[in-house]
XYZ file of C-alpha atoms in Angstrom:
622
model
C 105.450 154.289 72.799
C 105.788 156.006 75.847
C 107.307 153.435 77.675
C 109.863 153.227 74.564
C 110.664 156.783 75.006
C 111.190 156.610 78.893
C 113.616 153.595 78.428
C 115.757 154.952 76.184
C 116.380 157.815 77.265
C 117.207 155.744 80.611
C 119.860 153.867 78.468
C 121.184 157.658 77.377
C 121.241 158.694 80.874
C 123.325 155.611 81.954
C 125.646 156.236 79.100
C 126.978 159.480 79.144
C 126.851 159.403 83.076
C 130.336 159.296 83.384
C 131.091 161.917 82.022
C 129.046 164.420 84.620
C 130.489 165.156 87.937
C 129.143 164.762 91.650
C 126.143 162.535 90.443
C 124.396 159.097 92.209
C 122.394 156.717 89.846
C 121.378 153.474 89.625
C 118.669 151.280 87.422
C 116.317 148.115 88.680
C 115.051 146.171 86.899
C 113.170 142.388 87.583
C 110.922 139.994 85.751
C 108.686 137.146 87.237
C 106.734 134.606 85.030
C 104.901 131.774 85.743
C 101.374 129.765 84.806
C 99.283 132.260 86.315
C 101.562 135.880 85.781
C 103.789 137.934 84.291
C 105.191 140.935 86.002
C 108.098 143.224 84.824
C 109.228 146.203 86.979
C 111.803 148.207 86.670
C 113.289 151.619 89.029
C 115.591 154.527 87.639
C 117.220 157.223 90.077
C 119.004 160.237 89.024
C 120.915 162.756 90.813
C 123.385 165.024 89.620
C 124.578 167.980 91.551
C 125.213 170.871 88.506
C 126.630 173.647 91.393
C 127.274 174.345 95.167
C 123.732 174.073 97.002
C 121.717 172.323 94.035
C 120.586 169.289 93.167
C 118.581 167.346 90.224
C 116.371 164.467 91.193
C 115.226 162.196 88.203
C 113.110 159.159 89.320
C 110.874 156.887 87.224
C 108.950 153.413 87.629
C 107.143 151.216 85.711
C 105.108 148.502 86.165
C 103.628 145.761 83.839
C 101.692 142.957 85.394
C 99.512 139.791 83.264
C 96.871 137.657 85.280
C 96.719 135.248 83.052
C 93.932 133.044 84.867
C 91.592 135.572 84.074
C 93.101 137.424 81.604
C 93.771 141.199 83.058
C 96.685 143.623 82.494
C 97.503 146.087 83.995
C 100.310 148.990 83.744
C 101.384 151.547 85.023
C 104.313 154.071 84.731
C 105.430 157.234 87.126
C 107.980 159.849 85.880
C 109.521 162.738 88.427
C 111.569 165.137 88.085
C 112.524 167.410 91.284
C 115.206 170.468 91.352
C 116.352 171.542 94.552
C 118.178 174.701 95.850
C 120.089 175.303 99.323
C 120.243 178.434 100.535
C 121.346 178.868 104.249
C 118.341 177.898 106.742
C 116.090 177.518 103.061
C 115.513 174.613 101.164
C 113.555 175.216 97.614
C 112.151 172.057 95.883
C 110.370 172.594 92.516
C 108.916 169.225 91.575
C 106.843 168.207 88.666
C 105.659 164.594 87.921
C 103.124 162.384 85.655
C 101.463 159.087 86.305
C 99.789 156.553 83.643
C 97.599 153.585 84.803
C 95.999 151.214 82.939
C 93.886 148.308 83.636
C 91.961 145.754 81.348
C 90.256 142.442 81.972
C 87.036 140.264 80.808
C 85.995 141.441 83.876
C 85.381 145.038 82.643
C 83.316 146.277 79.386
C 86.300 148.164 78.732
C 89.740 149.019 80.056
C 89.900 151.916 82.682
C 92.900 154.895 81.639
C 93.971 157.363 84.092
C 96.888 159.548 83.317
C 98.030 162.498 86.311
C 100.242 165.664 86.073
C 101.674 167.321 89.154
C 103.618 170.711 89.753
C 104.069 171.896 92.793
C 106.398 173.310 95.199
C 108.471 173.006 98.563
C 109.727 175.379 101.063
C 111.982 174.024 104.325
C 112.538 176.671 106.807
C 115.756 175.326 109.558
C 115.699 178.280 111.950
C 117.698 175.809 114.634
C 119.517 172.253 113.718
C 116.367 170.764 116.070
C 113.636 172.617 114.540
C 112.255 172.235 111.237
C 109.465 173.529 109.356
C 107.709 172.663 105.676
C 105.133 174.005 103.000
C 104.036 172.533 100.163
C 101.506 173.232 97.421
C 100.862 171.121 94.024
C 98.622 171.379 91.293
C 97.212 168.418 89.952
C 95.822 167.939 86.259
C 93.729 164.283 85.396
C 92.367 162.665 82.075
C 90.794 159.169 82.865
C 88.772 157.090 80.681
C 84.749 157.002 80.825
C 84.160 153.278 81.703
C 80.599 153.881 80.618
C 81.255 156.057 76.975
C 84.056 154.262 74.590
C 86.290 157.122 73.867
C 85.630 159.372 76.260
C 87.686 160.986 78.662
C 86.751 162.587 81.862
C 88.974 165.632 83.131
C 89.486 166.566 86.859
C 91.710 169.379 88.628
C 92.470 170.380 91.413
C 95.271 171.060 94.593
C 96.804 169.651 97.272
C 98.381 171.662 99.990
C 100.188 170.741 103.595
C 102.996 171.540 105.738
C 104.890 169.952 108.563
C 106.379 170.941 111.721
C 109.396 168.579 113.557
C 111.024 169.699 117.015
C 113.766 167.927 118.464
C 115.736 168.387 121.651
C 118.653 166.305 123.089
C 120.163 166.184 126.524
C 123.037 164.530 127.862
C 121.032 160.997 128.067
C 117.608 161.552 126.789
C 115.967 162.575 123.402
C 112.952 164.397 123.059
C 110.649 165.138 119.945
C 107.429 166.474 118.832
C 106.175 166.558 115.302
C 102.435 167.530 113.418
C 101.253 167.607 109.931
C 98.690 168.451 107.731
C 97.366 168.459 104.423
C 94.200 168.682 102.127
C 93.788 167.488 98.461
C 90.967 168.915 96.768
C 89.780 167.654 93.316
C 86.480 167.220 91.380
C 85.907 163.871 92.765
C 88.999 163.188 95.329
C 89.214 164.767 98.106
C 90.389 164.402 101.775
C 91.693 166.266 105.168
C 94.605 164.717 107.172
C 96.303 165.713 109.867
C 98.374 163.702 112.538
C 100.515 164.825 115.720
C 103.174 163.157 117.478
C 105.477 162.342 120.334
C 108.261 160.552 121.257
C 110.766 160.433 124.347
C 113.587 158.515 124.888
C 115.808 157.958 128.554
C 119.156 155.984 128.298
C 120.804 155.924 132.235
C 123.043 153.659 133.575
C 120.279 151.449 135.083
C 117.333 152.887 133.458
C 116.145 153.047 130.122
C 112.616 154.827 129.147
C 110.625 154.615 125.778
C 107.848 156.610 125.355
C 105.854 156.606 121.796
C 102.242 158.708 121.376
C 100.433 159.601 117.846
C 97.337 160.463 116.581
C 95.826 160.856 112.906
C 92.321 162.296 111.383
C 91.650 161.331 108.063
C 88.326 162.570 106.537
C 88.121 161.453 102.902
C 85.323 162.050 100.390
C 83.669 158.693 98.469
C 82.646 159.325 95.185
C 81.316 156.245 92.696
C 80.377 156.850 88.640
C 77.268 156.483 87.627
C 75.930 155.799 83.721
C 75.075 158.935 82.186
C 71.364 159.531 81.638
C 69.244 159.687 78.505
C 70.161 162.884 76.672
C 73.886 162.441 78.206
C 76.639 162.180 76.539
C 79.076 161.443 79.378
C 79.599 159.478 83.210
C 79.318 161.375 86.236
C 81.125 161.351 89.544
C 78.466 161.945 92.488
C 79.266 161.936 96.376
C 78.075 159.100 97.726
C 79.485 159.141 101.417
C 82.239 160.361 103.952
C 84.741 158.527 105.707
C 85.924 159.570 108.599
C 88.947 157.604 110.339
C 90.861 158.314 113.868
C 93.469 156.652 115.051
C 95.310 157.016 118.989
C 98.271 154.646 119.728
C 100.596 155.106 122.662
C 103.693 152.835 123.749
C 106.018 152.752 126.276
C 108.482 150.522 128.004
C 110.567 150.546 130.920
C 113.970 148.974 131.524
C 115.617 148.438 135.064
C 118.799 147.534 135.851
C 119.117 147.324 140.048
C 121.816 144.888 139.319
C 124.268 143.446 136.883
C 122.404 140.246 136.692
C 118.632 140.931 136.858
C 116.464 142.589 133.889
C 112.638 144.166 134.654
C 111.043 145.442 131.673
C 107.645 146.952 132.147
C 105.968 147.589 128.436
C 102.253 149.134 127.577
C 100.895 148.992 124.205
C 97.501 150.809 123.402
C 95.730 151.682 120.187
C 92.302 153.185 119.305
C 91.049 153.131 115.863
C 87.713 154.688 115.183
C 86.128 154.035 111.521
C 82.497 156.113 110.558
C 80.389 156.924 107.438
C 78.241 159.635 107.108
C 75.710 157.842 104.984
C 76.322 154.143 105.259
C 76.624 153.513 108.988
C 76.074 150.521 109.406
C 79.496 150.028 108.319
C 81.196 152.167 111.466
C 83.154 150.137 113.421
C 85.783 150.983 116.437
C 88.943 149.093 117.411
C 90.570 149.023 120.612
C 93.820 146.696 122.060
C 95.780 147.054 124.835
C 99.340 144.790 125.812
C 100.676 144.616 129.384
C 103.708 142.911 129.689
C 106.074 142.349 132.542
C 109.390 140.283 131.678
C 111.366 139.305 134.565
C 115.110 138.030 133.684
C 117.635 136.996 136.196
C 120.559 135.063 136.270
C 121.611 133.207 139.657
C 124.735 132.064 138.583
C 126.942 132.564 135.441
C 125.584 129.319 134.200
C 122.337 129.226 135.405
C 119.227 132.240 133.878
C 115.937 132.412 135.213
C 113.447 133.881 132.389
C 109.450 135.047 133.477
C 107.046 136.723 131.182
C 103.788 137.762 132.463
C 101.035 139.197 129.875
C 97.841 140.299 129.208
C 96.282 141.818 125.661
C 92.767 143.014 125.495
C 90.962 143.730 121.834
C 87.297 144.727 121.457
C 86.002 145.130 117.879
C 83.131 147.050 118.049
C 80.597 146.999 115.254
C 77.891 149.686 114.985
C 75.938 146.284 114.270
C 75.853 145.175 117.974
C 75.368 141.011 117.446
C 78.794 141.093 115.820
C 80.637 142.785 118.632
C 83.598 140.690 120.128
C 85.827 140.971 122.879
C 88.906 138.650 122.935
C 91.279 138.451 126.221
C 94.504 136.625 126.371
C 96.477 135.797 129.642
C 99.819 134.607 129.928
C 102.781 133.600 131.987
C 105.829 131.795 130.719
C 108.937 130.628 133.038
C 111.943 129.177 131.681
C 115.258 128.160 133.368
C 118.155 127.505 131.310
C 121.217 125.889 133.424
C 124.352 124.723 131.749
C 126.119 123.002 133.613
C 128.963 121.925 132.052
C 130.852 123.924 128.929
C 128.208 123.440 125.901
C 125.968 120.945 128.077
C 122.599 122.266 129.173
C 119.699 121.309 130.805
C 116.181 123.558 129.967
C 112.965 123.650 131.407
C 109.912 125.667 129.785
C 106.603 126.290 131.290
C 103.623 128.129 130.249
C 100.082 128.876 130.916
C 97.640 130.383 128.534
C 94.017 131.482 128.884
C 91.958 132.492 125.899
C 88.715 134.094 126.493
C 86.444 135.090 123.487
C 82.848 137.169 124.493
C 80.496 137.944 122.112
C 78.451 140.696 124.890
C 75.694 142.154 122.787
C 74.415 138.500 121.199
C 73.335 137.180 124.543
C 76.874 135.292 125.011
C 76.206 132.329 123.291
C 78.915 132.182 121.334
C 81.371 132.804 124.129
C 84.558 129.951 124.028
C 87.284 129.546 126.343
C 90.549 128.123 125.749
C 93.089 126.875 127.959
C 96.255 125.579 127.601
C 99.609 124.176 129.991
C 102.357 123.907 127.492
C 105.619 122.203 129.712
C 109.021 121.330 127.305
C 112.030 119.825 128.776
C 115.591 119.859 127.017
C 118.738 118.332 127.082
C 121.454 119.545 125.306
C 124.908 117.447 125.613
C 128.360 116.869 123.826
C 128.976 113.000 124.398
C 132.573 113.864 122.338
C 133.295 117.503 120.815
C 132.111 116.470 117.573
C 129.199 114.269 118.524
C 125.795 116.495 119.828
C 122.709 114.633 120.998
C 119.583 116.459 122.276
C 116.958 115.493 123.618
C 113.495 117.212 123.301
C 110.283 116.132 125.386
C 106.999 118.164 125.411
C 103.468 117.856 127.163
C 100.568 119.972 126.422
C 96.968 120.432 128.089
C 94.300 122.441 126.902
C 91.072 122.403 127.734
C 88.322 124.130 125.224
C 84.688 125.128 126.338
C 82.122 126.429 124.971
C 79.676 128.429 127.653
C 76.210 128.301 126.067
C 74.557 124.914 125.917
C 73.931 124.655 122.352
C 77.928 124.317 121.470
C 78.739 122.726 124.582
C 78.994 119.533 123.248
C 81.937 120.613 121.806
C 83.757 120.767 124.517
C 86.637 118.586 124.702
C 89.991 118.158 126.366
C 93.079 117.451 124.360
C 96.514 115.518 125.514
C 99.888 116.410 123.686
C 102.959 114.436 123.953
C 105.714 114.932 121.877
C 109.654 113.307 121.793
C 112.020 114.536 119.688
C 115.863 113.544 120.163
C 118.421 114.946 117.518
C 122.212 113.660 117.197
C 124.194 115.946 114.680
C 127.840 114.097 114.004
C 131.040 115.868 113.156
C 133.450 114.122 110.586
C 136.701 116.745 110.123
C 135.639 120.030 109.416
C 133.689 119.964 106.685
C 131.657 116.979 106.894
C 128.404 116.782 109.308
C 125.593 114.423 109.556
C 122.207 115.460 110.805
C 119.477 113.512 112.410
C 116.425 114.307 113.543
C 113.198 111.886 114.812
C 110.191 113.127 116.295
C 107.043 110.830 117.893
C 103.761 112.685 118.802
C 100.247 111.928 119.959
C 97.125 114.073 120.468
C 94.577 112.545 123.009
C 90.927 114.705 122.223
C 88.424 113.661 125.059
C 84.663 115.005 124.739
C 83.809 116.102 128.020
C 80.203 115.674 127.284
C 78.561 112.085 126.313
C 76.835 113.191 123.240
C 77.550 110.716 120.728
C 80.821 112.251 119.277
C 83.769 109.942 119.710
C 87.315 110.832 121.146
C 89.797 110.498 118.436
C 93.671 110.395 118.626
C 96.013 111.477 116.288
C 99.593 110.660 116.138
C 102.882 111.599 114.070
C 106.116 109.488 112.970
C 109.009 111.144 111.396
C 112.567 111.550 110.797
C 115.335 113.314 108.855
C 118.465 112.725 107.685
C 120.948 115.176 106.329
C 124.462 114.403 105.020
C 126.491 118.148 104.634
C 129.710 118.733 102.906
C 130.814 122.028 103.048
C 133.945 123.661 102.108
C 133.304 127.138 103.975
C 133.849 125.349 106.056
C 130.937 123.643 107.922
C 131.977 124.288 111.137
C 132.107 127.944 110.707
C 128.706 128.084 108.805
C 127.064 126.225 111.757
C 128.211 128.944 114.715
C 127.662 125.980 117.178
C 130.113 127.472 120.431
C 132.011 124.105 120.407
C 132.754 122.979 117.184
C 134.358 126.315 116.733
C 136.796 125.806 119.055
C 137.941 122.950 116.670
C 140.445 123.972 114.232
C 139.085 124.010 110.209
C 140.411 125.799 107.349
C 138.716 128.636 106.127
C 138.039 128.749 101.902
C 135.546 131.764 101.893
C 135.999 133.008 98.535
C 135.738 129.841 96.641
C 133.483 127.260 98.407
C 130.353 124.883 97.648
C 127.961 123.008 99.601
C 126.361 120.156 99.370
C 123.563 118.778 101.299
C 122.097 115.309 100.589
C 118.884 114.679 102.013
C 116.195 111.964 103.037
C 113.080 112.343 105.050
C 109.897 110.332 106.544
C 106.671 111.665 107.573
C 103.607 109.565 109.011
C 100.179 110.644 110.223
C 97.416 108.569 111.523
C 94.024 109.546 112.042
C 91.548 107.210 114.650
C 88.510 107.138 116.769
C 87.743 105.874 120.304
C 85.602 102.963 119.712
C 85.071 101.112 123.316
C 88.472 100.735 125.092
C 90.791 100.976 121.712
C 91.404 103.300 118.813
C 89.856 102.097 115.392
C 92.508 103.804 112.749
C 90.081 105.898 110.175
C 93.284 107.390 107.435
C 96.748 107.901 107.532
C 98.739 109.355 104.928
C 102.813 108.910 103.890
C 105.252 111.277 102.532
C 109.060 110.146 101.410
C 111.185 113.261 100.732
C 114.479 113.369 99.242
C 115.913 116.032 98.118
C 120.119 117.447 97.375
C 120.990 121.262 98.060
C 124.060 122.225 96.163
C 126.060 125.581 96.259
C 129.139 127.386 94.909
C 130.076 130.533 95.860
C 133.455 132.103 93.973
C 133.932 135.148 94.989
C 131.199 137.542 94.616
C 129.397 134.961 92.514
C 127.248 132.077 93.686
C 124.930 129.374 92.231
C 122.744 126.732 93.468
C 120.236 124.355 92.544
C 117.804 122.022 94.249
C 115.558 119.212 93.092
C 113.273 117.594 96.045
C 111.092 115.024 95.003
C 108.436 113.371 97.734
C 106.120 110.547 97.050
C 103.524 108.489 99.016
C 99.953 109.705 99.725
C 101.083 112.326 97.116
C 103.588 113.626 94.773
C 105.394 116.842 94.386
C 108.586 117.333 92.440
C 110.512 121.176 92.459
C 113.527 121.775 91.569
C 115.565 125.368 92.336
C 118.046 127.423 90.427
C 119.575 130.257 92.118
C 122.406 132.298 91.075
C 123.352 136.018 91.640
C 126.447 137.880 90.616
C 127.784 140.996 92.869
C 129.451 143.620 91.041
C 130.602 146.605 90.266
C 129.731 149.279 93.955
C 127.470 146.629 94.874
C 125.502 146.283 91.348
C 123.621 142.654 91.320
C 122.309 140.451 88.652
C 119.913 137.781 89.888
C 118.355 134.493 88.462
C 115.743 131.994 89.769
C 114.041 129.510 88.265
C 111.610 126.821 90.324
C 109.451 124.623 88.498
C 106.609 122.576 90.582
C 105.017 119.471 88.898
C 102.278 118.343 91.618
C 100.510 116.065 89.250
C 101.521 113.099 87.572
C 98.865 111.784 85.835
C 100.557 112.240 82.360
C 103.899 111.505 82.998
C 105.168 107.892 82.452
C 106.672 106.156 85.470
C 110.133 104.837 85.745
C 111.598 102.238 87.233
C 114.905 100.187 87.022
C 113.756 96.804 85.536
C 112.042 99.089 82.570
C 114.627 101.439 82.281
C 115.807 103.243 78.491
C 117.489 106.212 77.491
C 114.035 106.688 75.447
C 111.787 106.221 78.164
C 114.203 108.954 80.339
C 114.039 111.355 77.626
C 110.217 110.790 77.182
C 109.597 111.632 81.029
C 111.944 114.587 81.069
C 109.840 115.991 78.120
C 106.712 115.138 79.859
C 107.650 116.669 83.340
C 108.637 119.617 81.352
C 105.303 120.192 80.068
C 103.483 119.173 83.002
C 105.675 121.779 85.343
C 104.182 125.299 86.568
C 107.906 127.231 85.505
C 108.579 130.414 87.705
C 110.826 132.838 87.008
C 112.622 135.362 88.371
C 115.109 137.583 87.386
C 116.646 141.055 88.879
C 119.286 143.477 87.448
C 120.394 146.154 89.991
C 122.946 148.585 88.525
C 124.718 151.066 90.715
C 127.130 153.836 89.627
């Protein structure tokens, strides 16, 4: 009934809005369904500015979501109203709001109720444009349901106070800014302290540029569980069970040089600290720490020719109050890449990079310790062999080498060879028609160092894909490639569509080393093909797309899309996917057995073998 209320008097609100002056609204509303879920949501915002210096904030939300697996739902709804007054360096807020949950499943004896009134109040003090300052206070009245004693209700009140302080200062090139705040709630069973300080700096010069980032937060919350009420009882009761107390220190910075108009030096530092302890239950404290160095080195030797060089380390150590679990993970890096093109479009790359993973487990005698490393090198050719014919060529080789310190994993220590090829060739036909190819060969060679009986296997991948595009946009325009849009093409924005036929192949084989050959052990197949259509008029579009793959396995979907822009950017939006992954019901067809009957039959079938989802928005603005 509630809900009833709060929607219609939404509808009211959105009717006679246009009759009120100086006022921003706007309503959203979206629905998803599917096998598993239902979930309807829906957002209304209010404002409407009755004189000089006020303003009236209405905001509500609501929330209904079904699990269906296991049967739970669970709702929610949150109503506020705020009214604000401006006068000079003041700014009053009086604020009230209320807040329903509930939450049933076969999971719980009995579904959990909690429904929460605020009132409270807001004072912002603006002595200076770059100083700021702000108090607030609410009260806070709760009814919740006894999950232990059908019927009833357990009542809790209580405050919650803070305030704010925000400094700024600019200068001709640099910005400056400092900011704290704090705040307690205190309730019968809720409670918690908070309070977090901050910096930040920023330097923009001609040649260089500083960013400087620092915060840190204290959070001390209260844990409070219900337990049954005892014999002679009547009702639950809330009892402290523990504290938490959480810290958290980050700091970041970067630095940008300039020394000249073709070479780039950015120094960065990253650093956090996050600290988590129980007064009771400490087993459970636990501290965080990571720190990024990074150095990135760009510079270009000639207007065609850019020399790229990243160098960087990151260190984490989780650190358990339970010693055995401790880790410590480092990674090292360095990555060069040189990108010449030497003629206009045609290019030539070369990528290179070295990683080293190191994993430590210190306080459990290092036995699990691992180390991982890996030479990634790629080599590219990109090149126009006419100005509407691009072929690129892709080649790859990767080392990495994976060890295992302690003796008792160390026969799992292997070496692994990657090779990959991968040439494309996309073809221009006019300005509107493309086709797309794209093949790819790979093979993974994973040596044992160690003779212990485990064979070296090899895996390997085939595939391709083809994709014929007509577009009216046109294509060329949609594809942004720098030499195709040199080519003259006629432009149709407002009423185009798009259609993308498309076929694809994917093979993987799985062996093992046996002797001086590979004995195959599985493989698995997957045909894909699948048409993308779109047609955009306007400020409407629609699209659907049905992909069906077969082989080791089957998977149908299919995708309707269509949204409608209206109205100071209103939008109404509909999507619809069904997914059919098995077939074990649905009659087969085939061209030598082929009926109307039969098609009908397996349309009817698929329909009631398919997981449906839907989705549908409705954003009004006014």
């Amino acid at each position: 009934m509630q809900k009833r209320i709060l929607f219609c008097l939404v509808i009211v609100w959105l009717i006679y809005s246009p009759f009120l002056a100086a006022q921003t609204q706007g309503l959203d509303w979206t629905i998803y369904s599917s096998q598993q879920a239902l979930s309807i949501e829906n957002y209304m915002q209010y404002k409407y500015f009755p004189t000089a210096g006020t303003n009236l904030i209405i905001s509500s939300k609501s929330n209904l979501e079904n699990r269906l697996n296991f049967n739970q739902e669970a709702k929610n709804a949150d109503l506020n109203v705020g009214f604000q007054i401006a006068r000079k360096k003041f700014l009053h807020t009086l604020s009230s709001g209320y807040l329903t949950f509930y939450d049933a499943s076969d999971l719980e004896p009995s579904a959990y109720v909690n429904k929460t009134a605020t009132l409270g109040y807001q004072i912002n003090y603006t002595p200076v444009e770059s100083l700021n300052i702000g108090i607030f206070s609410k009260g806070i009245f709760r009814n919740e349901q006894d999950r232990y004693v059908s019927g009833n209700l357990l009542s809790s009140e209580g405050y919650w106070i803070g305030s704010d302080i925000h400094y700024a200062t600019y200068f001709s090139n640099s910005i400056a800014s400092i900011g704290t705040t704090g705040e307690r709630k205190k309730m019968d069973w809720e409670s918690f302290d908070f309070a977090q300080v901050n910096a930040n700096y920023n330097f923009y010069g001609n040649y260089l540029n500083v960013d400087c980032l620092a915060n840190y937060s204290y959070r001390s919350e209260d844990i409070y569980i219900l337990t049954a009420p005892r014999q002679n009882e009547n009702r639950s009761n809330y009892s402290l069970s523990d504290n938490q107390l959480r810290r958290n220190l980050t700091f970041a910075g970067s630095v940008q040089y300039y020394p000249d108009d073709n070479v780039q030096i950015q120094l960065r530092d990253d650093y956090s600290q996050r600290k988590t302890s129980y007064s009771q239950n400490e087993i459970r404290n636990s501290t965080d720490y990571y720190n990024l160095a990074q150095l990135q080195f760009d510079y270009q030797l000639f207007p065609s020719l850019v020399w790229q060089n990243n160098l960087r380390h990151t260190y984490a150590i989780k650190d358990y109050y339970y010693g055995l679990n401790t880790r410590h993970t480092e990674n090292r890096h360095f990555g060069s890449r040189v990108n010449w093109e030497y003629s206009d479009g045609d290019s030539l790359i070369v990528d290179y990079a070295i990683d080293l993973q190191i994993i430590k487990f210190p306080e459990d005698n290092n036995q699990w310790d691992n180390d991982l490393l890996s030479h990634n090198l790629l080599w590219g050719w990109k090149h126009y062999w006419h100005e509407r014919i691009l072929l690129e060529n892709w080649f790859g080789y990767g080392f990495s080498k994976d060890v295992y310190l302690d003796s008792l994993l160390s026969a799992n220590n292997k070496r692994i060879n990657s090779w990959t090829l991968s040439p494309e060739c996309n073809i221009l036909l006019g300005d509107r028609l493309a086709f797309f190819q794209v093949y790819k060969i790979r093979a993974d060679y994973s040596d044992y160092i160690y003779k212990t009986g485990k064979n070296n296997t090899l895996y390997r991948q085939l595939s391709y894909q083809y994709d014929l595009v007509f577009d009216t946009y046109p294509l060329i325009a949609r594809s942004l490639d720098p030499r195709w849009l040199k080519l003259p093409f006629r432009n149709s924005p407002d009423n185009a569509f798009m259609i993308d036929l498309g076929f694809a192949y994917e093979e993987n084989q799985y062996a093992q080393k046996r002797k001086e050959f590979y004995e195959l052990q599985t493989k698995n197949r997957r045909w894909t093909a699948n048409i993308d259509f779109r047609y955009d008029i306007r400020t409407f579009y629609f699209s659907f797309s049905p992909q069906y793959s077969w082989g080791t396995w089957q998977e149908l979907t299919f995708n309707l899309n269509s949204a409608w822009l209206f109205n100071n950017n209103s939008l109404l939006e509909f999507k619809l996917s069904p997914f059919i992954d098995d077939f074990e019901e649905i009659e087969s067809l085939s061209l030598h057995n082929f009926s109307i009957n039969k098609f009908f039959r397996c349309v009817k079938q698929c329909s009631e073998s398919a997981d449906w989802r839907l989705s549908t928005t409705l954003k009004l603005r006014f």
